[in-house]
Amino acid sequence: YSNRAAALLGVADEQEAKLKGRADRGSIAFTHEAQIAKLRRLASAADAARATQVAETWLKGYLRLGQCHLALHNFADSAAAYWKAGELEADEAAKRKHHKKFKAAVQEGKD
């Protein structure tokens, strides 16, 4: 589930990058493609959440979940996932890195 979440997120990022340069922002086609990108982001979050349900102590699932929620601007959910990842991490340097992502998600939610 985690790898599928990453793939969906990557495709959504590519699609949004292509949309940025387009002049037809108000068109039905543009809106449709933007909605598909958002649906891919939602699907990626669902897959990442499923990964954390299947393997509750698997660090990568929580990192992916944090990434997906951050892309959806769900900052509180992103922060919670990054915090959990930090709690699961055994390496202290990596733990600080995950908690730094947690703080960034919280800050981005405040802005």
XYZ file of C-alpha atoms in Angstrom:
111
model
C 0.000 0.000 0.000
C 2.797 2.419 0.841
C 4.495 2.080 -2.536
C 1.182 2.481 -4.357
C 0.539 5.619 -2.295
C 3.901 6.986 -3.399
C 3.155 6.195 -7.040
C -0.244 7.896 -6.925
C 1.252 10.929 -5.214
C 3.964 11.126 -7.869
C 1.444 11.010 -10.700
C -0.666 13.709 -9.020
C 2.428 15.906 -8.617
C 3.306 15.471 -12.290
C -0.249 16.261 -13.338
C -0.365 19.419 -11.219
C 3.005 20.546 -12.602
C 1.596 20.262 -16.116
C -1.475 22.259 -15.114
C 0.538 25.196 -13.761
C 1.607 26.442 -17.164
C -1.766 26.174 -18.856
C -3.733 29.209 -19.943
C -7.176 27.560 -19.819
C -7.495 27.662 -16.016
C -11.243 28.285 -16.055
C -12.100 25.611 -18.610
C -13.961 22.421 -17.874
C -10.987 20.347 -19.056
C -8.624 22.140 -16.669
C -11.021 21.754 -13.737
C -11.518 18.080 -14.572
C -7.782 17.403 -14.639
C -7.256 19.304 -11.373
C -9.974 17.227 -9.721
C -8.391 14.005 -10.958
C -5.079 15.091 -9.409
C -6.850 15.736 -6.113
C -8.571 12.346 -6.266
C -5.180 10.720 -6.793
C -3.914 12.504 -3.688
C -6.921 11.261 -1.717
C -6.343 7.725 -2.978
C -2.691 7.946 -1.987
C -3.685 8.981 1.556
C -6.150 6.082 1.745
C -3.445 3.627 0.665
C -0.959 5.050 3.149
C -3.559 4.802 5.918
C -4.176 1.192 4.950
C -0.435 0.516 5.173
C -0.444 1.751 8.770
C -3.413 -0.485 9.570
C -1.800 -3.571 8.068
C 1.526 -2.961 9.839
C 0.973 -0.665 12.806
C 4.644 -0.476 13.753
C 6.016 0.008 10.240
C 7.762 3.366 10.125
C 7.557 3.861 6.347
C 3.760 3.701 6.366
C 3.554 6.655 8.762
C 6.116 8.642 6.788
C 4.107 8.076 3.625
C 0.879 8.991 5.426
C 2.434 12.243 6.629
C 3.597 13.034 3.100
C 0.154 12.345 1.629
C -1.699 14.441 4.193
C 0.772 17.285 3.725
C 0.071 17.226 -0.030
C -3.655 17.462 0.763
C -3.060 20.358 3.203
C -4.341 18.211 6.073
C -1.686 19.613 8.363
C -2.925 18.177 11.657
C -3.124 14.657 10.204
C 0.281 15.099 8.585
C 1.809 16.238 11.860
C 0.274 13.285 13.726
C 1.693 10.808 11.206
C 5.162 12.369 11.322
C 5.066 12.349 15.129
C 4.160 8.654 15.144
C 6.991 7.955 12.705
C 9.375 9.711 15.045
C 8.137 7.621 17.949
C 8.712 4.404 15.988
C 12.200 5.395 14.852
C 15.039 3.757 16.790
C 17.848 5.972 15.456
C 18.007 9.264 17.368
C 19.200 11.352 14.394
C 16.392 10.018 12.215
C 13.929 10.543 15.062
C 14.875 14.233 15.184
C 14.399 14.431 11.403
C 10.843 13.036 11.665
C 9.997 15.369 14.532
C 11.336 18.249 12.418
C 8.834 17.257 9.700
C 6.168 17.213 12.400
C 7.046 20.778 13.401
C 7.064 21.913 9.762
C 3.587 20.451 9.202
C 2.288 22.179 12.335
C 3.835 25.483 11.239
C 2.455 25.188 7.718
C -1.000 24.628 9.220
C -0.663 27.877 11.169
C 0.343 29.929 8.103
